[in-house]
Tab-separated table of C-alpha atoms and ligand atoms in Angstrom:
chain	number	residue	atom	x	y	z
A	18	MET	CA	42.343	-114.271	-41.320
A	19	ALA	CA	45.729	-113.530	-40.407
A	20	GLU	CA	45.981	-110.534	-38.195
A	21	THR	CA	48.640	-108.169	-36.364
A	22	ARG	CA	48.092	-107.324	-32.616
A	23	HIS	CA	49.980	-104.930	-30.989
A	24	THR	CA	50.729	-104.746	-26.981
A	25	LYS	CA	53.137	-103.232	-24.809
A	26	VAL	CA	54.035	-106.407	-22.912
A	27	LEU	CA	53.770	-109.830	-24.739
A	28	ILE	CA	54.224	-112.913	-22.371
A	29	ILE	CA	55.141	-116.144	-23.990
A	30	GLY	CA	54.166	-119.257	-21.874
A	31	SER	CA	51.455	-119.932	-19.569
A	32	GLY	CA	53.202	-121.700	-16.397
A	33	PRO	CA	53.648	-119.997	-13.041
A	34	ALA	CA	56.147	-117.507	-14.548
A	35	GLY	CA	53.726	-116.606	-17.324
A	36	TYR	CA	50.514	-116.321	-15.408
A	37	THR	CA	52.287	-114.436	-12.474
A	38	ALA	CA	53.828	-112.009	-14.857
A	39	GLY	CA	50.292	-111.336	-16.443
A	40	VAL	CA	48.952	-110.525	-12.859
A	41	TYR	CA	51.647	-107.901	-12.068
A	42	ALA	CA	51.684	-106.479	-15.748
A	43	SER	CA	47.903	-106.122	-15.661
A	44	ARG	CA	48.065	-104.243	-12.321
A	45	ALA	CA	50.521	-102.099	-14.051
A	46	MET	CA	47.976	-101.092	-16.456
A	47	LEU	CA	50.253	-102.450	-19.270
A	48	GLU	CA	47.398	-104.746	-20.918
A	49	PRO	CA	49.351	-107.502	-21.673
A	50	ILE	CA	48.663	-110.443	-24.235
A	51	LEU	CA	49.799	-113.730	-22.992
A	52	VAL	CA	50.313	-116.568	-25.389
A	53	GLN	CA	49.602	-120.080	-23.736
A	54	GLY	CA	51.582	-122.446	-26.090
A	55	ILE	CA	51.257	-126.330	-26.643
A	56	GLU	CA	50.645	-126.825	-22.845
A	57	PRO	CA	48.466	-124.276	-21.303
A	58	GLY	CA	49.116	-124.137	-17.749
A	59	GLY	CA	52.551	-125.857	-18.085
A	60	GLN	CA	54.516	-128.500	-16.400
A	61	LEU	CA	52.240	-128.499	-13.145
A	62	THR	CA	49.485	-129.700	-15.394
A	63	THR	CA	51.202	-132.970	-15.844
A	64	THR	CA	51.261	-133.735	-11.934
A	65	THR	CA	48.922	-134.579	-9.258
A	66	GLU	CA	49.457	-133.175	-5.864
A	67	VAL	CA	51.653	-130.266	-5.220
A	68	GLU	CA	52.366	-129.941	-1.672
A	69	ASN	CA	54.956	-126.944	-1.658
A	70	TRP	CA	52.781	-124.084	-3.447
A	71	PRO	CA	52.475	-121.668	-0.210
A	72	GLY	CA	48.934	-121.477	0.759
A	73	ASP	CA	47.856	-124.860	-0.299
A	74	THR	CA	48.880	-127.670	1.976
A	75	GLU	CA	47.891	-129.812	-0.963
A	76	VAL	CA	46.620	-128.839	-4.120
A	77	GLN	CA	46.130	-130.652	-7.737
A	78	GLY	CA	48.565	-129.429	-10.384
A	79	PRO	CA	46.031	-128.858	-13.004
A	80	GLU	CA	43.757	-126.917	-10.606
A	81	LEU	CA	46.160	-124.683	-9.493
A	82	MET	CA	47.086	-123.569	-13.058
A	83	VAL	CA	43.706	-123.065	-14.082
A	84	ARG	CA	43.430	-120.757	-10.810
A	85	MET	CA	46.389	-118.914	-11.765
A	86	GLU	CA	44.942	-118.575	-15.368
A	87	GLU	CA	41.693	-116.956	-13.926
A	88	HIS	CA	43.478	-114.721	-11.793
A	89	ALA	CA	45.703	-113.376	-14.483
A	90	ARG	CA	42.598	-113.140	-16.723
A	91	ALA	CA	40.522	-111.160	-13.861
A	92	MET	CA	43.292	-108.573	-13.725
A	93	GLY	CA	43.006	-107.829	-17.194
A	94	THR	CA	45.636	-110.189	-18.911
A	95	GLU	CA	44.509	-111.029	-22.553
A	96	ILE	CA	44.930	-114.792	-22.903
A	97	ILE	CA	45.299	-116.388	-26.219
A	98	SER	CA	45.600	-119.887	-27.384
A	99	ASP	CA	48.402	-119.846	-29.826
A	100	ILE	CA	52.101	-121.131	-30.385
A	101	ILE	CA	54.721	-118.787	-31.303
A	102	ASN	CA	57.040	-120.165	-33.672
A	103	ASP	CA	59.359	-117.263	-34.570
A	104	LEU	CA	60.372	-114.311	-32.692
A	105	ASP	CA	62.411	-111.188	-34.095
A	106	LEU	CA	64.282	-109.451	-31.062
A	107	SER	CA	66.654	-107.573	-33.934
A	108	LYS	CA	64.510	-104.435	-33.389
A	109	ARG	CA	61.921	-102.712	-31.405
A	110	PRO	CA	58.770	-103.346	-31.546
A	111	PHE	CA	59.787	-106.912	-31.316
A	112	THR	CA	57.746	-109.305	-33.509
A	113	ALA	CA	56.402	-112.658	-32.878
A	114	LYS	CA	54.656	-115.035	-35.265
A	115	GLY	CA	51.870	-117.584	-34.139
A	116	ASP	CA	50.736	-120.768	-35.497
A	117	SER	CA	47.510	-119.218	-35.923
A	118	GLY	CA	48.585	-116.894	-38.469
A	119	THR	CA	48.723	-113.964	-36.054
A	120	THR	CA	51.442	-111.614	-35.934
A	121	TYR	CA	52.399	-109.977	-32.297
A	122	THR	CA	54.310	-106.803	-32.004
A	123	CYS	CA	55.265	-105.532	-28.539
A	124	ASP	CA	57.308	-103.125	-26.985
A	125	ALA	CA	58.737	-105.637	-24.027
A	126	VAL	CA	58.385	-109.293	-24.285
A	127	ILE	CA	58.584	-111.854	-21.008
A	128	LEU	CA	59.860	-115.199	-22.007
A	129	ALA	CA	58.357	-117.854	-19.728
A	130	THR	CA	58.569	-120.681	-22.188
A	131	GLY	CA	59.850	-123.294	-19.330
A	132	ALA	CA	61.177	-126.519	-19.935
A	133	ARG	CA	60.420	-129.808	-21.333
A	134	ALA	CA	61.060	-133.541	-20.416
A	135	LYS	CA	64.145	-135.000	-21.647
A	136	TRP	CA	64.392	-138.711	-23.370
A	137	LEU	CA	67.234	-140.904	-23.346
A	138	GLY	CA	67.819	-140.837	-27.024
A	139	LEU	CA	67.746	-144.704	-27.522
A	140	PRO	CA	66.250	-145.801	-30.976
A	141	SER	CA	63.936	-148.463	-29.012
A	142	GLU	CA	62.680	-145.568	-26.843
A	143	ASP	CA	61.449	-143.636	-29.933
A	144	LYS	CA	60.099	-146.559	-31.461
A	145	PHE	CA	57.690	-147.391	-28.528
A	146	LYS	CA	57.028	-143.605	-27.656
A	147	GLY	CA	53.110	-143.554	-27.241
A	148	PHE	CA	53.024	-147.319	-27.346
A	149	GLY	CA	54.413	-148.021	-23.876
A	150	VAL	CA	57.119	-145.515	-23.644
A	151	SER	CA	55.971	-142.026	-21.963
A	152	ALA	CA	57.318	-138.966	-20.102
A	153	CYS	CA	53.880	-138.235	-18.238
A	154	ALA	CA	52.657	-140.762	-15.578
A	155	THR	CA	49.508	-138.614	-14.910
A	156	CYS	CA	48.864	-138.716	-18.524
A	157	ASP	CA	49.048	-142.298	-19.334
A	158	GLY	CA	49.324	-144.104	-15.707
A	159	PHE	CA	45.784	-145.068	-16.056
A	160	PHE	CA	46.679	-147.371	-19.257
A	161	TYR	CA	48.888	-149.697	-17.106
A	162	ARG	CA	46.190	-151.016	-14.472
A	163	GLY	CA	47.398	-154.167	-12.894
A	164	GLN	CA	50.765	-154.022	-14.896
A	165	GLU	CA	54.259	-153.993	-14.318
A	166	ILE	CA	55.836	-150.620	-14.898
A	167	ILE	CA	59.592	-149.162	-15.185
A	168	VAL	CA	60.318	-145.795	-14.071
A	169	VAL	CA	63.712	-144.346	-15.038
A	170	GLY	CA	65.548	-141.616	-12.704
A	171	GLY	CA	66.445	-140.476	-9.536
A	172	GLY	CA	64.851	-136.937	-8.942
A	173	ASN	CA	61.895	-135.585	-7.797
A	174	THR	CA	59.993	-136.481	-10.843
A	175	ALA	CA	60.982	-140.010	-10.841
A	176	VAL	CA	60.088	-140.764	-7.372
A	177	GLU	CA	56.712	-138.674	-7.494
A	178	GLU	CA	55.751	-140.855	-10.767
A	179	ALA	CA	57.137	-144.120	-9.375
A	180	LEU	CA	54.519	-143.516	-6.280
A	181	PHE	CA	51.843	-142.146	-8.387
A	182	LEU	CA	51.940	-144.929	-10.731
A	183	THR	CA	51.426	-147.559	-7.665
A	184	ASN	CA	47.874	-146.368	-7.842
A	185	PHE	CA	47.704	-148.456	-10.963
A	186	ALA	CA	50.589	-150.983	-11.317
A	187	SER	CA	51.243	-154.274	-9.560
A	188	LYS	CA	54.747	-153.342	-9.337
A	189	VAL	CA	56.900	-150.319	-10.208
A	190	THR	CA	60.840	-150.545	-10.498
A	191	LEU	CA	62.657	-147.693	-10.356
A	192	VAL	CA	65.919	-147.806	-12.529
A	193	HIS	CA	68.613	-145.167	-11.521
A	194	ARG	CA	72.119	-144.858	-12.676
A	195	ARG	CA	73.564	-144.356	-9.106
A	196	ASP	CA	72.836	-145.635	-5.628
A	197	GLU	CA	71.595	-142.288	-4.270
A	198	LEU	CA	68.529	-140.380	-5.338
A	199	ARG	CA	68.501	-136.677	-5.464
A	200	ALA	CA	64.631	-136.290	-4.466
A	201	GLU	CA	63.540	-134.438	-1.307
A	202	LYS	CA	63.796	-136.654	1.878
A	203	ILE	CA	60.037	-136.765	2.472
A	204	LEU	CA	59.464	-138.504	-1.016
A	205	ILE	CA	62.521	-140.686	-0.648
A	206	ASP	CA	60.873	-141.731	2.612
A	207	ARG	CA	57.500	-142.306	1.200
A	208	LEU	CA	59.266	-144.523	-1.739
A	209	MET	CA	61.291	-146.545	0.502
A	210	LYS	CA	58.110	-147.716	2.488
A	211	ASN	CA	56.143	-148.416	-0.608
A	212	GLU	CA	56.255	-152.103	-1.125
A	213	LYS	CA	54.799	-151.870	-4.663
A	214	ILE	CA	58.138	-150.213	-5.702
A	215	VAL	CA	61.547	-152.126	-6.282
A	216	PRO	CA	64.643	-149.806	-6.841
A	217	VAL	CA	67.227	-150.953	-9.100
A	218	TRP	CA	70.432	-148.923	-8.503
A	219	ASP	CA	73.473	-148.518	-10.500
A	220	HIS	CA	71.708	-149.215	-13.675
A	221	VAL	CA	70.925	-147.660	-16.894
A	222	LEU	CA	68.066	-148.539	-19.569
A	223	GLU	CA	69.641	-149.998	-22.329
A	224	GLU	CA	67.021	-151.080	-24.589
A	225	VAL	CA	63.022	-151.225	-24.595
A	226	VAL	CA	61.948	-154.455	-25.836
A	227	GLY	CA	58.709	-154.982	-27.366
A	228	GLU	CA	56.474	-156.407	-30.076
A	229	ASP	CA	55.871	-155.211	-33.662
A	230	ASN	CA	52.140	-156.326	-34.155
A	231	PRO	CA	50.621	-154.617	-32.420
A	232	LEU	CA	53.299	-152.136	-31.301
A	233	GLY	CA	54.002	-152.633	-27.645
A	234	VAL	CA	56.407	-152.964	-24.816
A	235	THR	CA	57.249	-156.391	-23.020
A	236	GLY	CA	60.014	-155.392	-21.090
A	237	VAL	CA	63.425	-153.498	-20.734
A	238	LYS	CA	67.136	-154.341	-20.709
A	239	VAL	CA	69.185	-152.653	-18.194
A	240	LYS	CA	73.021	-152.595	-17.599
A	241	HIS	CA	74.791	-152.396	-14.533
A	242	VAL	CA	77.249	-149.339	-14.728
A	243	LYS	CA	79.921	-150.649	-12.802
A	244	THR	CA	80.146	-154.632	-14.270
A	245	GLY	CA	78.244	-153.984	-17.344
A	246	GLU	CA	75.959	-156.935	-16.823
A	247	ILE	CA	72.672	-157.006	-18.739
A	248	THR	CA	69.396	-157.916	-16.910
A	249	GLU	CA	66.045	-158.101	-18.681
A	250	ILE	CA	63.097	-156.792	-16.469
A	251	PRO	CA	59.492	-157.474	-17.816
A	252	ALA	CA	57.190	-154.616	-18.165
A	253	LYS	CA	54.237	-153.248	-20.117
A	254	GLY	CA	54.989	-149.521	-19.506
A	255	VAL	CA	58.386	-147.466	-19.137
A	256	PHE	CA	58.253	-143.955	-17.858
A	257	VAL	CA	61.324	-141.711	-18.539
A	258	ALA	CA	61.655	-139.143	-15.955
A	259	ILE	CA	65.327	-138.087	-16.214
A	260	GLY	CA	64.667	-134.180	-15.831
A	261	HIS	CA	63.941	-131.451	-18.257
A	262	ALA	CA	65.578	-129.257	-20.812
A	263	PRO	CA	64.908	-125.255	-21.067
A	264	ALA	CA	62.296	-124.526	-24.051
A	265	ASN	CA	64.680	-122.252	-25.700
A	266	GLU	CA	64.141	-122.726	-29.343
A	267	LEU	CA	62.654	-119.116	-29.896
A	268	VAL	CA	65.885	-117.557	-28.661
A	269	LYS	CA	68.862	-119.882	-28.279
A	270	ASP	CA	70.746	-118.404	-31.351
A	271	VAL	CA	69.989	-114.549	-30.369
A	272	LEU	CA	70.428	-114.750	-26.446
A	273	GLU	CA	73.252	-115.922	-24.310
A	274	THR	CA	72.667	-119.412	-22.778
A	275	HIS	CA	74.664	-121.394	-20.215
A	276	MET	CA	74.506	-124.817	-18.249
A	277	GLY	CA	72.675	-126.876	-21.080
A	278	GLY	CA	70.801	-123.901	-22.579
A	279	TYR	CA	69.222	-121.913	-19.720
A	280	VAL	CA	68.789	-118.342	-20.953
A	281	VAL	CA	71.398	-116.080	-19.109
A	282	THR	CA	69.925	-112.973	-16.915
A	283	LYS	CA	71.455	-110.423	-15.209
A	284	PRO	CA	72.396	-110.967	-11.418
A	285	ASP	CA	69.269	-110.466	-9.407
A	286	SER	CA	67.174	-109.549	-12.457
A	287	THR	CA	65.337	-111.039	-15.385
A	288	GLU	CA	67.051	-108.933	-17.788
A	289	THR	CA	68.606	-110.613	-20.908
A	290	SER	CA	71.517	-109.408	-23.117
A	291	ILE	CA	68.511	-107.564	-25.234
A	292	PRO	CA	66.854	-104.534	-23.785
A	293	GLY	CA	63.354	-104.992	-23.307
A	294	VAL	CA	63.386	-108.694	-23.283
A	295	PHE	CA	63.073	-110.462	-20.033
A	296	ALA	CA	63.160	-114.119	-19.115
A	297	ALA	CA	61.571	-115.926	-16.216
A	298	GLY	CA	61.055	-119.478	-14.683
A	299	ASP	CA	62.602	-122.622	-15.733
A	300	LEU	CA	63.739	-121.140	-18.901
A	301	THR	CA	66.613	-119.412	-17.038
A	302	ASP	CA	66.598	-121.539	-14.023
A	303	HIS	CA	69.184	-124.420	-13.737
A	304	LYS	CA	69.010	-124.611	-9.971
A	305	TYR	CA	65.703	-124.453	-8.138
A	306	ARG	CA	62.878	-124.965	-11.115
A	307	GLN	CA	60.228	-124.562	-8.795
A	308	ALA	CA	56.478	-123.605	-9.126
A	309	VAL	CA	57.156	-120.722	-6.659
A	310	THR	CA	60.473	-119.579	-7.709
A	311	SER	CA	59.016	-119.440	-11.296
A	312	ALA	CA	56.172	-117.260	-10.285
A	313	GLY	CA	58.607	-115.195	-8.204
A	314	MET	CA	60.766	-114.368	-11.334
A	315	GLY	CA	57.410	-113.673	-13.538
A	316	CYS	CA	56.780	-110.857	-10.824
A	317	MET	CA	60.504	-109.695	-11.363
A	318	ALA	CA	60.074	-109.655	-14.869
A	319	ALA	CA	56.617	-107.794	-15.059
A	320	LEU	CA	58.120	-105.112	-12.832
A	321	GLU	CA	61.328	-104.776	-14.714
A	322	ALA	CA	59.243	-104.383	-17.878
A	323	GLU	CA	57.153	-101.750	-16.446
A	324	ARG	CA	60.285	-99.685	-15.524
A	325	PHE	CA	61.727	-100.428	-19.043
A	326	LEU	CA	58.777	-98.961	-20.796
A	327	ALA	CA	58.438	-96.216	-18.432
A	328	GLU	CA	62.040	-95.190	-19.458
A	329	HIS	CA	61.518	-95.900	-23.133
A	330	GLU	CA	58.490	-94.082	-23.844
A	331	ASP	CA	58.479	-92.874	-27.163
B	425	FAD	P1	56.210	-124.012	-17.449
B	425	FAD	O1	55.356	-124.587	-16.358
B	425	FAD	O2	57.435	-125.235	-17.989
B	425	FAD	O3	55.463	-123.712	-18.781
B	425	FAD	C1	56.046	-123.011	-20.047
B	425	FAD	C2	55.025	-122.656	-20.669
B	425	FAD	O4	55.441	-122.030	-21.794
B	425	FAD	C3	53.871	-123.582	-21.073
B	425	FAD	O5	52.580	-122.943	-20.978
B	425	FAD	C4	54.202	-123.667	-22.658
B	425	FAD	O6	52.848	-124.204	-23.383
B	425	FAD	C5	54.521	-122.419	-23.082
B	425	FAD	N1	55.525	-122.408	-24.164
B	425	FAD	C6	56.551	-122.899	-24.606
B	425	FAD	N2	57.034	-122.754	-25.738
B	425	FAD	C7	56.118	-121.910	-26.315
B	425	FAD	C8	55.839	-121.190	-27.432
B	425	FAD	N3	56.807	-121.379	-28.452
B	425	FAD	N4	54.836	-120.377	-27.636
B	425	FAD	C9	54.089	-120.076	-26.782
B	425	FAD	N5	54.195	-120.874	-25.462
B	425	FAD	C10	55.131	-121.644	-25.247
B	425	FAD	N6	57.346	-127.704	-8.788
B	425	FAD	C11	56.985	-127.433	-7.550
B	425	FAD	O7	57.338	-126.380	-7.033
B	425	FAD	N7	56.064	-128.266	-6.827
B	425	FAD	C12	55.938	-129.408	-7.508
B	425	FAD	O8	55.333	-130.337	-6.785
B	425	FAD	C13	56.445	-129.667	-8.810
B	425	FAD	N8	55.833	-130.995	-9.476
B	425	FAD	C14	56.315	-131.382	-10.447
B	425	FAD	C15	56.054	-132.289	-11.021
B	425	FAD	C16	56.316	-132.703	-12.314
B	425	FAD	C17	55.978	-133.875	-13.076
B	425	FAD	C18	57.085	-131.651	-13.290
B	425	FAD	C19	57.447	-131.893	-14.552
B	425	FAD	C20	57.546	-130.429	-12.555
B	425	FAD	C21	57.177	-130.330	-11.383
B	425	FAD	N9	57.587	-129.048	-10.457
B	425	FAD	C22	57.175	-128.626	-9.524
B	425	FAD	C23	58.388	-128.029	-11.327
B	425	FAD	C24	57.398	-127.032	-12.016
B	425	FAD	O9	56.316	-127.297	-12.646
B	425	FAD	C25	58.125	-126.000	-12.654
B	425	FAD	O10	59.124	-125.412	-12.026
B	425	FAD	C26	57.327	-124.973	-13.112
B	425	FAD	O11	56.029	-125.332	-13.822
B	425	FAD	C27	58.115	-123.880	-14.080
B	425	FAD	O12	57.288	-122.892	-14.549
B	425	FAD	P2	57.547	-121.790	-15.866
B	425	FAD	O13	56.416	-121.003	-15.752
B	425	FAD	O14	58.829	-121.558	-15.877
B	425	FAD	O15	57.233	-122.821	-16.908
B	426	NAP	P1	66.332	-133.771	-11.881
B	426	NAP	O1	66.211	-133.222	-10.542
B	426	NAP	O2	67.506	-132.804	-12.673
B	426	NAP	O3	66.766	-135.210	-11.777
B	426	NAP	C1	67.001	-136.110	-13.004
B	426	NAP	C2	67.309	-137.601	-12.729
B	426	NAP	O4	67.541	-138.214	-13.755
B	426	NAP	C3	68.506	-137.453	-11.813
B	426	NAP	O5	68.510	-138.444	-10.748
B	426	NAP	C4	69.498	-138.170	-12.782
B	426	NAP	O6	70.648	-138.982	-12.675
B	426	NAP	C5	68.788	-138.779	-14.049
B	426	NAP	N1	69.172	-138.789	-15.214
B	426	NAP	C6	69.657	-137.748	-16.019
B	426	NAP	N2	70.035	-138.042	-17.217
B	426	NAP	C7	69.997	-139.454	-17.193
B	426	NAP	C8	70.188	-140.299	-18.132
B	426	NAP	N3	70.596	-139.744	-19.471
B	426	NAP	N4	70.175	-141.653	-17.966
B	426	NAP	C9	69.841	-142.034	-16.631
B	426	NAP	N5	69.541	-141.190	-15.630
B	426	NAP	C10	69.522	-139.934	-15.846
B	426	NAP	O7	64.970	-133.736	-12.705
B	426	NAP	P2	63.354	-133.896	-12.239
B	426	NAP	O8	63.462	-134.974	-11.140
B	426	NAP	O9	62.539	-133.845	-13.556
B	426	NAP	O10	63.363	-132.259	-11.577
B	426	NAP	C11	63.384	-131.144	-12.107
B	426	NAP	C12	63.021	-130.016	-11.404
B	426	NAP	O11	61.894	-129.956	-11.101
B	426	NAP	C13	63.643	-130.032	-9.985
B	426	NAP	O12	64.341	-128.942	-9.777
B	426	NAP	C14	62.669	-130.693	-8.994
B	426	NAP	O13	62.846	-130.310	-7.721
B	426	NAP	C15	61.572	-130.042	-9.543
B	426	NAP	N6	60.515	-130.871	-9.287
B	426	NAP	C16	59.934	-130.724	-7.994
B	426	NAP	C17	58.751	-131.396	-7.683
B	426	NAP	C18	58.486	-131.159	-6.223
B	426	NAP	O14	58.567	-130.190	-5.548
B	426	NAP	N7	57.641	-131.968	-5.590
B	426	NAP	C19	58.318	-132.736	-8.065
B	426	NAP	C20	58.992	-132.689	-9.464
B	426	NAP	C21	59.933	-131.715	-9.974
B	426	NAP	P3	72.015	-137.984	-11.225
B	426	NAP	O15	71.049	-138.308	-9.994
B	426	NAP	O16	73.015	-139.285	-11.403
B	426	NAP	O17	72.296	-136.909	-11.911
């Protein structure tokens, strides 16, 4: 049954930013409600080892996020499985509508909706999505045991996915549009030492090639960026790892954005252009996009929401 829930602080998103905001807002006795969204735990649930979360030399991404959820809940955050599909920031209390039918009203809101994988936008990519084309190696790598795989991209995600996929694949071809990777040195080092990985520099994916009955990938056509020469590479799986775009759908028409859709916040703050609306994590961060920086911003957002509410007690 449709119901309306009021909270002082509504947190939208359950990645490191959202859960950290939950911990801090709970400890400020604000009794926050956190709505998890379609991906409980956020982007780290799509990876394996995380080696740069302070205090853990190595931890599995999904395990870390379960721990963060438990921590937020133990501090007093009410965690709700729902997806916000509409957010009205025109007046306080703000109103958010969930797919469940629940309406949430709140005196302050913390936006922590993070980022989502980008796609190349090729018709053939779209055609084979879920049938050989994926953006999540941890989710789908297992299906390609003993097969040849293509990974597209040159950042941390592409390199990590290529390395991870060598656990299953007979060969991983990394297709990158330049001849230099932008990943961390330690990851590049591992990639170069891995005999199963073949980098193909200065190439872009031109087309995913496959069969219709049953629908499945048989290879890719790649184009040399300087000569225009097309080469066909056989593969059963194609993993697109070309970065992430901020998940700004709820606010892109009402809050200022920049650098491809990242929500603008005031310097050294998570305050947005609307008083009482705070934004944290990858949604606002075109620069660092790390779990630890997102968590840091979640902390800032909760502390700033606490101060805002104290100053605006009705
Ligand atoms: P996200 O983790 O993106 O979470 C966003 C949350 O918002 C999700 O829970 C989603 O369900 C929710 N949401 C979105 N829309 C709605 C809505 N409408 N209603 C309700 N909820 C919504 N960083 C590191 O520091 N170390 C690593 O080793 C590392 N590895 C990575 C590996 C991969 C494959 C990827 C993709 C990223 C990796 N990162 C790593 C980056 C890190 O995951 C992100 O910087 C971090 O998760 C961002 O946290 P966030 O809280 O801002 O958002
Ligand atoms: P990214 O750093 O933005 O890298 C995207 C890569 O894809 C770049 O190499 C880019 O090429 C390429 N690319 C972009 N658009 C393309 C297109 N249309 N066609 C072909 N290639 C394209 O993204 P990311 O690797 O997903 O990383 C996102 C953030 O998460 C980063 O801040 C990263 O540090 C973080 N992360 C961290 C870890 C870790 O700490 N271990 C792991 C994963 C992710 P160019 O290089 O030419 O621009």
